[in-house]
Tab-separated table of C-alpha atoms and ligand atoms in Angstrom:
chain	number	residue	atom	x	y	z
A	255	MET	CA	0.131	-0.071	-0.002
A	256	PRO	CA	1.716	3.695	-0.712
A	257	THR	CA	2.421	5.754	2.296
A	258	ILE	CA	1.413	8.742	3.659
A	259	SER	CA	3.797	11.609	4.121
A	260	LYS	CA	6.384	11.945	7.440
A	261	LYS	CA	4.540	15.618	7.572
A	262	GLY	CA	0.832	13.786	7.453
A	263	ALA	CA	1.943	11.208	10.319
A	264	SER	CA	3.265	13.411	12.574
A	265	MET	CA	0.438	16.146	12.400
A	266	PRO	CA	-1.063	16.734	15.879
A	267	GLU	CA	-4.757	15.502	17.295
A	268	SER	CA	-6.660	18.864	18.234
A	269	PRO	CA	-6.668	18.489	21.750
A	270	ILE	CA	-9.811	21.017	21.730
A	271	ARG	CA	-11.863	18.251	19.789
A	272	LYS	CA	-10.427	15.139	19.873
A	273	LEU	CA	-12.529	13.797	22.944
A	274	VAL	CA	-15.370	14.301	20.392
A	275	PRO	CA	-16.538	11.359	19.836
A	276	TYR	CA	-16.546	10.163	23.754
A	277	ALA	CA	-18.592	13.748	23.917
A	278	GLU	CA	-20.498	11.909	21.157
A	279	LYS	CA	-21.329	8.406	23.464
A	280	ALA	CA	-21.856	10.977	26.233
A	281	TYR	CA	-24.888	12.276	24.193
A	282	LYS	CA	-26.027	8.675	23.185
A	283	GLN	CA	-26.799	7.760	26.837
A	284	GLY	CA	-28.448	10.786	26.997
A	285	LYS	CA	-26.101	12.948	29.329
A	286	THR	CA	-26.240	16.646	28.767
A	287	VAL	CA	-22.117	17.585	28.005
A	288	TYR	CA	-21.326	21.386	29.759
A	289	HIS	CA	-18.821	22.166	26.403
A	290	LEU	CA	-15.976	23.951	27.395
A	291	ASN	CA	-13.799	22.218	25.747
A	292	ILE	CA	-14.708	24.366	22.684
A	293	GLY	CA	-14.156	28.375	21.115
A	294	GLN	CA	-16.958	28.610	20.220
A	295	PRO	CA	-19.073	31.915	21.997
A	296	ASP	CA	-22.913	31.705	22.330
A	297	ILE	CA	-23.393	35.052	21.836
A	298	LYS	CA	-25.256	36.005	18.949
A	299	THR	CA	-23.911	37.311	16.035
A	300	PRO	CA	-24.726	40.573	15.593
A	301	GLN	CA	-28.038	41.038	13.498
A	302	ILE	CA	-26.750	43.360	10.782
A	303	ALA	CA	-24.215	40.410	9.942
A	304	LEU	CA	-27.399	38.487	8.944
A	305	ASP	CA	-29.609	39.870	7.304
A	306	ALA	CA	-26.354	40.748	5.060
A	307	VAL	CA	-26.338	37.562	3.486
A	308	LYS	CA	-30.188	37.014	3.754
A	309	ILE	CA	-30.795	40.337	1.367
A	310	HIS	CA	-28.046	40.436	-0.835
A	311	SER	CA	-28.791	40.339	-4.411
A	312	LEU	CA	-26.510	38.441	-5.824
A	313	ASP	CA	-27.045	36.336	-9.309
A	314	ILE	CA	-24.109	34.667	-9.423
A	315	LEU	CA	-22.226	33.472	-6.358
A	316	ALA	CA	-18.770	34.368	-8.080
A	317	TYR	CA	-15.296	34.842	-6.932
A	318	THR	CA	-13.504	37.355	-5.310
A	319	ARG	CA	-10.041	39.264	-5.389
A	320	SER	CA	-7.771	36.366	-3.984
A	321	GLU	CA	-6.711	39.237	-1.304
A	322	GLY	CA	-10.542	39.992	-0.945
A	323	SER	CA	-12.756	43.077	-2.180
A	324	GLU	CA	-11.351	46.427	-1.924
A	325	GLY	CA	-15.112	47.561	-0.731
A	326	TYR	CA	-14.760	45.303	2.602
A	327	ARG	CA	-10.765	46.111	2.738
A	328	GLU	CA	-11.423	49.775	2.873
A	329	LYS	CA	-13.678	49.317	6.002
A	330	ILE	CA	-11.512	46.926	7.572
A	331	ALA	CA	-8.520	49.486	7.432
A	332	ASN	CA	-11.437	51.955	9.682
A	333	TYR	CA	-11.938	49.728	11.565
A	334	TYR	CA	-8.140	49.640	12.811
A	335	ALA	CA	-7.825	53.382	12.829
A	336	LYS	CA	-10.536	52.984	15.430
A	337	ASN	CA	-8.213	51.097	16.882
A	338	ASP	CA	-5.289	53.181	16.079
A	339	ILE	CA	-3.834	50.502	13.662
A	340	HIS	CA	-2.833	52.342	10.929
A	341	VAL	CA	-3.347	50.570	7.602
A	342	LYS	CA	-4.657	50.997	4.166
A	343	HIS	CA	-6.984	48.237	2.431
A	344	ASP	CA	-3.459	47.105	0.001
A	345	ASP	CA	-1.687	46.428	3.602
A	346	ILE	CA	-4.475	43.658	4.210
A	347	ILE	CA	-5.177	40.116	2.808
A	348	VAL	CA	-8.482	39.194	3.864
A	349	THR	CA	-8.332	35.040	4.434
A	350	THR	CA	-10.549	31.722	5.069
A	351	GLY	CA	-10.327	32.700	8.907
A	352	GLY	CA	-7.330	33.366	11.032
A	353	SER	CA	-6.599	30.087	10.429
A	354	GLU	CA	-5.673	30.435	7.211
A	355	ALA	CA	-4.200	33.652	7.789
A	356	LEU	CA	-1.508	32.071	10.277
A	357	LEU	CA	-0.636	29.441	7.205
A	358	PHE	CA	0.041	32.328	5.157
A	359	ALA	CA	1.919	34.228	7.232
A	360	PHE	CA	4.008	30.993	7.700
A	361	GLY	CA	4.218	30.188	4.143
A	362	THR	CA	5.148	33.800	3.958
A	363	ILE	CA	8.264	33.782	6.137
A	364	MET	CA	9.871	30.467	7.048
A	365	ASP	CA	11.185	27.155	5.111
A	366	THR	CA	11.823	23.825	6.392
A	367	ASP	CA	13.303	23.264	9.421
A	368	ASP	CA	13.245	26.973	10.458
A	369	GLU	CA	12.514	28.107	13.375
A	370	VAL	CA	9.531	30.482	15.907
A	371	ILE	CA	9.461	31.237	18.883
A	372	ILE	CA	6.256	30.946	20.653
A	373	PRO	CA	5.588	31.248	24.397
A	374	GLU	CA	3.681	28.360	25.807
A	375	PRO	CA	1.118	27.675	26.852
A	376	PHE	CA	-0.277	28.152	23.632
A	377	TYR	CA	-3.503	28.252	20.860
A	378	ALA	CA	-2.900	24.603	20.253
A	379	ASN	CA	-3.144	24.933	16.202
A	380	TYR	CA	-0.055	26.835	15.741
A	381	ASN	CA	1.688	23.199	16.646
A	382	GLY	CA	-0.787	21.819	13.266
A	383	PHE	CA	0.245	25.113	11.337
A	384	SER	CA	4.159	24.388	12.459
A	385	THR	CA	3.936	21.180	10.913
A	386	ALA	CA	1.771	21.986	7.897
A	387	SER	CA	4.798	24.530	6.418
A	388	GLY	CA	7.672	22.083	8.095
A	389	VAL	CA	8.417	24.742	10.904
A	390	LYS	CA	10.335	23.780	13.882
A	391	VAL	CA	8.222	25.491	17.392
A	392	VAL	CA	10.952	26.525	19.776
A	393	PRO	CA	8.702	27.180	23.116
A	394	VAL	CA	9.492	29.831	25.551
A	395	ILE	CA	7.428	28.879	29.412
A	396	SER	CA	5.212	30.927	30.721
A	397	LYS	CA	4.000	30.528	34.002
A	398	ILE	CA	0.803	29.736	36.275
A	399	GLU	CA	2.437	30.844	38.784
A	400	ASP	CA	3.368	34.371	37.249
A	401	ASN	CA	-0.088	34.945	35.552
A	402	PHE	CA	1.243	33.509	31.952
A	403	ALA	CA	3.172	36.933	31.791
A	404	LEU	CA	6.109	37.149	28.947
A	405	PRO	CA	9.105	35.210	29.526
A	406	PRO	CA	11.718	37.418	30.490
A	407	ILE	CA	13.447	38.405	27.296
A	408	GLU	CA	16.947	37.207	28.115
A	409	GLU	CA	14.529	33.360	27.690
A	410	PHE	CA	13.858	34.313	24.271
A	411	GLU	CA	17.478	35.349	23.763
A	412	LYS	CA	19.021	32.162	24.566
A	413	LEU	CA	16.559	30.411	21.986
A	414	ILE	CA	17.733	32.602	19.259
A	415	THR	CA	19.382	30.495	16.137
A	416	PRO	CA	20.220	31.166	12.416
A	417	LYS	CA	17.375	29.149	11.686
A	418	THR	CA	14.603	31.467	14.057
A	419	LYS	CA	12.590	33.484	11.570
A	420	ALA	CA	9.563	34.943	14.105
A	421	ILE	CA	8.503	35.324	17.684
A	422	LEU	CA	4.243	34.316	17.360
A	423	ILE	CA	2.261	35.620	20.327
A	424	CYS	CA	-1.673	35.921	20.786
A	425	ASN	CA	-2.325	39.004	22.682
A	426	PRO	CA	-4.982	38.466	24.011
A	427	GLY	CA	-3.996	35.427	24.912
A	428	ASN	CA	-5.804	31.715	24.032
A	429	PRO	CA	-5.378	28.991	26.668
A	430	THR	CA	-4.293	31.394	29.285
A	431	GLY	CA	-6.041	34.851	28.768
A	432	TYR	CA	-2.990	36.641	29.376
A	433	LEU	CA	-2.550	40.254	27.844
A	434	TYR	CA	0.576	41.864	26.877
A	435	SER	CA	0.966	45.725	28.288
A	436	LYS	CA	2.606	47.745	26.456
A	437	GLU	CA	6.026	47.425	27.362
A	438	GLU	CA	6.016	43.682	27.198
A	439	ILE	CA	5.080	44.811	23.189
A	440	LYS	CA	8.202	47.065	23.300
A	441	GLN	CA	10.402	44.682	24.407
A	442	LEU	CA	9.554	41.531	21.862
A	443	ALA	CA	9.689	45.174	19.345
A	444	ALA	CA	13.067	46.112	20.296
A	445	ILE	CA	14.398	41.815	20.240
A	446	VAL	CA	12.899	41.393	16.715
A	447	LYS	CA	14.948	44.202	15.465
A	448	LYS	CA	17.932	43.614	17.276
A	449	HIS	CA	18.113	39.840	15.790
A	450	ASP	CA	16.059	40.751	12.649
A	451	LEU	CA	13.051	38.505	12.481
A	452	PHE	CA	9.757	39.069	11.817
A	453	LEU	CA	7.197	39.352	14.644
A	454	ILE	CA	3.689	38.007	14.730
A	455	ALA	CA	0.567	38.742	16.751
A	456	ASP	CA	-2.435	36.844	16.461
A	457	GLU	CA	-5.010	39.452	18.032
A	458	VAL	CA	-8.116	37.687	16.980
A	459	TYR	CA	-9.351	38.606	20.776
A	460	ARG	CA	-8.320	42.139	20.779
A	461	GLU	CA	-11.675	43.482	22.246
A	462	PHE	CA	-11.250	40.671	24.659
A	463	ALA	CA	-9.912	43.293	27.198
A	464	TYR	CA	-10.255	43.137	30.874
A	465	ASP	CA	-10.850	45.307	34.143
A	466	GLY	CA	-9.928	48.538	32.538
A	467	ALA	CA	-7.018	47.014	30.412
A	468	THR	CA	-6.468	48.120	26.820
A	469	HIS	CA	-4.829	46.134	24.123
A	470	TYR	CA	-2.040	47.232	22.600
A	471	SER	CA	-1.256	45.873	18.941
A	472	ILE	CA	1.997	45.743	17.289
A	473	LEU	CA	1.176	47.554	14.883
A	474	GLN	CA	0.725	50.214	17.100
A	475	GLU	CA	4.391	50.082	17.984
A	476	GLU	CA	6.381	53.090	15.794
A	477	GLY	CA	9.687	51.173	14.059
A	478	LEU	CA	7.820	47.437	13.642
A	479	GLU	CA	6.360	48.522	10.282
A	480	ASP	CA	8.890	46.293	8.239
A	481	TYR	CA	8.690	43.900	11.410
A	482	ALA	CA	4.865	43.376	12.377
A	483	ILE	CA	2.167	40.580	10.570
A	484	ILE	CA	-0.676	40.552	12.204
A	485	ILE	CA	-3.318	37.867	11.601
A	486	ASP	CA	-6.633	38.610	12.621
A	487	SER	CA	-10.447	37.118	12.298
A	488	VAL	CA	-14.489	37.924	12.785
A	489	SER	CA	-14.613	34.712	14.233
A	490	LYS	CA	-15.070	35.490	17.859
A	491	ARG	CA	-15.020	39.300	17.692
A	492	TYR	CA	-18.499	39.387	16.027
A	493	SER	CA	-19.304	35.599	16.859
A	494	MET	CA	-18.755	34.439	13.755
A	495	CYS	CA	-17.052	31.527	13.866
A	496	GLY	CA	-18.697	29.591	11.509
A	497	ALA	CA	-18.102	32.418	8.246
A	498	ARG	CA	-14.696	31.810	8.037
A	499	ILE	CA	-12.998	35.484	7.226
A	500	GLY	CA	-10.268	36.365	9.132
A	501	CYS	CA	-7.502	38.107	7.361
A	502	LEU	CA	-3.434	39.056	7.241
A	503	VAL	CA	-2.286	42.382	8.073
A	504	SER	CA	0.908	43.749	7.178
A	505	LYS	CA	2.676	47.569	6.522
A	506	ASN	CA	5.526	45.582	5.169
A	507	LYS	CA	5.050	45.437	1.133
A	508	THR	CA	7.462	42.499	0.639
A	509	ILE	CA	5.383	40.091	3.020
A	510	ILE	CA	1.710	41.196	1.649
A	511	GLN	CA	2.918	40.285	-2.089
A	512	THR	CA	4.618	37.423	-1.285
A	513	ALA	CA	1.456	36.303	1.274
A	514	LEU	CA	-0.850	37.315	-2.085
A	515	LYS	CA	0.507	34.737	-4.087
A	516	PHE	CA	-0.274	32.081	-1.578
A	517	ALA	CA	-4.034	33.648	-1.721
A	518	GLN	CA	-4.101	33.402	-5.284
A	519	ALA	CA	-3.531	29.455	-5.269
A	520	ARG	CA	-6.180	28.981	-3.650
A	521	LEU	CA	-8.796	32.034	-5.772
A	522	SER	CA	-10.600	33.906	-3.240
A	523	PRO	CA	-11.832	34.069	0.346
A	524	PRO	CA	-15.310	33.392	0.410
A	525	THR	CA	-17.542	35.470	-0.591
A	526	LEU	CA	-21.004	35.520	0.911
A	527	ALA	CA	-19.015	35.517	4.436
A	528	GLN	CA	-17.332	38.299	3.587
A	529	ILE	CA	-20.431	40.328	2.431
A	530	ALA	CA	-21.650	38.690	6.025
A	531	SER	CA	-18.217	40.368	8.116
A	532	GLU	CA	-18.332	43.852	5.777
A	533	ALA	CA	-21.666	44.446	7.378
A	534	ALA	CA	-20.936	42.873	10.897
A	535	LEU	CA	-18.358	45.660	11.078
A	536	GLU	CA	-21.402	49.244	11.514
A	537	THR	CA	-21.767	46.777	14.362
A	538	PRO	CA	-22.486	49.867	17.455
A	539	GLN	CA	-19.963	49.670	20.337
A	540	SER	CA	-23.358	49.159	22.814
A	541	TYR	CA	-22.903	45.158	21.173
A	542	PHE	CA	-19.272	44.943	22.758
A	543	ASP	CA	-20.218	46.476	25.574
A	544	ASP	CA	-22.777	44.125	26.828
A	545	VAL	CA	-20.613	40.835	25.309
A	546	ILE	CA	-17.924	42.368	27.605
A	547	GLU	CA	-19.615	42.662	30.281
A	548	GLU	CA	-21.335	39.205	30.267
A	549	TYR	CA	-17.291	37.865	29.883
A	550	VAL	CA	-16.654	39.413	32.528
A	551	GLU	CA	-19.532	38.497	35.151
A	552	ARG	CA	-18.779	34.002	33.476
A	553	ARG	CA	-14.864	35.340	33.885
A	554	ASN	CA	-15.788	35.770	37.574
A	555	VAL	CA	-17.796	33.560	38.663
A	556	LEU	CA	-15.402	31.184	36.904
A	557	ILE	CA	-12.667	31.590	38.732
A	558	GLU	CA	-14.432	31.910	41.757
A	559	GLU	CA	-15.982	29.001	41.772
A	560	LEU	CA	-12.652	27.023	40.131
A	561	ASN	CA	-10.738	29.017	43.722
A	562	LYS	CA	-12.987	27.535	45.850
A	563	ILE	CA	-11.498	23.725	45.248
A	564	GLU	CA	-8.912	21.689	46.982
A	565	GLY	CA	-6.194	21.272	45.113
A	566	VAL	CA	-6.772	23.697	41.874
A	567	GLN	CA	-4.517	26.676	40.797
A	568	VAL	CA	-5.999	29.605	38.038
A	569	ALA	CA	-4.182	32.128	36.706
A	570	ASN	CA	-6.623	35.636	36.458
A	571	PRO	CA	-7.641	35.740	33.040
A	572	ASN	CA	-7.788	39.267	32.128
A	573	GLY	CA	-8.230	39.004	28.537
A	574	ALA	CA	-9.736	36.255	25.577
A	575	PHE	CA	-12.414	34.335	27.297
A	576	TYR	CA	-10.015	31.165	28.028
A	577	CYS	CA	-8.304	30.338	31.098
A	578	ILE	CA	-5.743	27.276	31.933
A	579	ALA	CA	-6.221	25.253	35.573
A	580	GLN	CA	-3.816	22.810	37.167
A	581	LEU	CA	-5.768	19.666	38.995
A	582	PRO	CA	-4.690	18.145	41.680
A	583	ILE	CA	-4.323	14.965	39.188
A	584	LYS	CA	-1.109	13.068	37.054
A	585	ASN	CA	-3.155	13.234	33.225
A	586	SER	CA	-5.230	15.202	31.773
A	587	ASP	CA	-5.801	14.118	29.109
A	588	ALA	CA	-7.672	10.657	30.847
A	589	PHE	CA	-9.133	12.823	32.983
A	590	ALA	CA	-10.712	14.598	30.858
A	591	GLN	CA	-12.187	11.047	29.282
A	592	TRP	CA	-13.140	10.082	32.040
A	593	LEU	CA	-15.447	12.165	32.584
A	594	LEU	CA	-17.710	11.791	29.532
A	595	GLU	CA	-17.349	8.091	30.196
A	596	SER	CA	-17.797	7.524	33.565
A	597	PHE	CA	-18.977	10.646	35.800
A	598	ASP	CA	-22.275	12.793	35.369
A	599	ILE	CA	-24.011	14.585	38.437
A	600	ASP	CA	-27.987	13.473	37.612
A	601	GLY	CA	-26.824	12.824	34.174
A	602	GLU	CA	-24.418	15.757	33.135
A	603	THR	CA	-20.769	16.254	32.917
A	604	VAL	CA	-18.641	17.867	31.325
A	605	MET	CA	-16.100	17.816	28.990
A	606	VAL	CA	-12.606	19.681	29.082
A	607	ALA	CA	-9.402	20.470	26.823
A	608	PRO	CA	-6.604	18.325	28.371
A	609	ALA	CA	-3.951	21.028	28.370
A	610	ALA	CA	-0.288	18.943	27.307
A	611	GLY	CA	-1.339	19.872	23.423
A	612	PHE	CA	-1.586	23.466	23.846
A	613	TYR	CA	2.689	22.836	25.042
A	614	SER	CA	5.328	21.551	22.627
A	615	SER	CA	7.401	20.634	25.540
A	616	PRO	CA	7.049	17.144	25.985
A	617	GLY	CA	5.237	16.033	29.634
A	618	VAL	CA	3.927	19.705	30.618
A	619	GLY	CA	0.997	20.273	31.048
A	620	LEU	CA	-0.134	17.279	32.097
A	621	ASN	CA	-2.060	18.505	34.808
A	622	GLN	CA	-3.588	20.990	33.429
A	623	ILE	CA	-7.066	21.623	31.145
A	624	ARG	CA	-8.056	24.832	29.018
A	625	ILE	CA	-11.385	25.998	30.546
A	626	ALA	CA	-12.989	28.391	27.527
A	627	TYR	CA	-15.847	30.478	29.575
A	628	VAL	CA	-18.328	30.318	26.743
A	629	LEU	CA	-21.265	29.453	28.276
A	630	ASN	CA	-23.502	31.064	30.877
A	631	THR	CA	-22.705	31.624	34.801
A	632	ASP	CA	-25.792	28.874	35.705
A	633	SER	CA	-23.977	26.883	32.894
A	634	LEU	CA	-21.036	27.371	34.735
A	635	LYS	CA	-21.745	27.334	37.870
A	636	LYS	CA	-23.073	23.610	37.410
A	637	ALA	CA	-19.433	22.990	34.946
A	638	VAL	CA	-17.433	23.546	37.673
A	639	ASN	CA	-19.591	21.347	40.062
A	640	ILE	CA	-19.791	18.851	38.522
A	641	LEU	CA	-15.437	19.372	38.325
A	642	LYS	CA	-15.226	19.387	42.086
A	643	GLU	CA	-17.114	16.315	42.983
A	644	ALA	CA	-15.641	14.445	40.300
A	645	LEU	CA	-12.019	15.244	41.699
A	646	LYS	CA	-13.491	13.679	44.414
A	647	VAL	CA	-13.977	10.540	43.588
A	648	TYR	CA	-11.340	10.994	40.540
A	649	LYS	CA	-7.865	8.232	40.852
A	650	ASP	CA	-5.145	8.793	38.531
B	726	PLP	C1	-5.599	32.163	19.366
B	726	PLP	C2	-6.449	31.955	17.879
B	726	PLP	N1	-6.023	32.388	16.619
B	726	PLP	C3	-7.166	31.240	15.328
B	726	PLP	C4	-8.034	30.844	15.305
B	726	PLP	C5	-9.038	30.182	14.622
B	726	PLP	O1	-9.988	31.246	14.150
B	726	PLP	P1	-10.198	31.594	12.264
B	726	PLP	O2	-9.883	30.592	12.036
B	726	PLP	O3	-12.265	30.913	13.393
B	726	PLP	O4	-10.473	32.608	12.016
B	726	PLP	C6	-8.349	30.710	16.726
B	726	PLP	C7	-9.925	30.012	16.658
B	726	PLP	O5	-9.913	29.449	18.107
B	726	PLP	C8	-7.647	30.921	18.077
B	726	PLP	O6	-8.307	30.571	19.445
């Protein structure tokens, strides 16, 4: 039989999705499963975006330009200007989700065996995108004890080799919820300039900054124009995960020209979803105010309830809608599976994402889980209570 590629064989499974078959078995047994495993918000998509798809007047559902329709990119540039990020429409390539923007960024700047330094724990699919691109992830560990703050800059410097092409951060962070300070972004800017590296910032959670903190983008940092690449998406901002629209943004013309060749190879981002995403840009500020208020309340409830469980340690997230919780267990993979297969309270159980998949250092994060607080506070309370009772009886 012909064999598959080494790359295919080494593609990691998503820790967010790999337990789905166990969840499906639990549904078949009539159980309710609280999904804390995946960042699929339960927030309503802005009506204006849904209506735009309903009432569009297209006769032909045609391709758009590979870089995305010009009208949409002009409006994205206006959105950035409102966020004090000053770019033009031709600094933007519309992509099929932030996921494709990450693949384009990797393809544009890295060759096989090149290295990208990423503070870990990090968004698990960075492992998958790196494997798909033949790129090596070099992790720099951020610690739960430090609330997952940016590791000391010397730690990055120690890891830089002739093969290092970029530093990748997620701000605010999935899975940590950590929001980088302006000072931390300045430190990263200095190091990429000093060592002539790219700085990729995944800013798909830009709006989700809590407790009065403001998000500081890498493209607000002067002098970083040639180095900075932003990854963005409508998925979380407007609760439009199914639209599959994101973008790659850079002031570096060579980056844009090169990424465009990748975009041309796949022809066009989805046309209808661009219509919805363009309309979503008209979403009133009140929508975001309500959403942020809701997430802050959820975060507060979640952290308070988790802190009541003996042996559980949790870092306080100040952005995005995730947190990492350290549990008094040895192996969260086995625990998460056991929850779905063998534990329930009155027919209800909970699905979490084992955190080891958010690290690339072997053996790290085995006693941690990632929780997405994408459920209402009542459901969150019930879900944490299930975790609490489960930990009382679970044996590693
Ligand atoms: C940090 C981060 N980046 C990128 C993505 C990809 O999102 P999408 O492809 O839906 O835009 C996600 C999705 O969860 C994410 O959490």
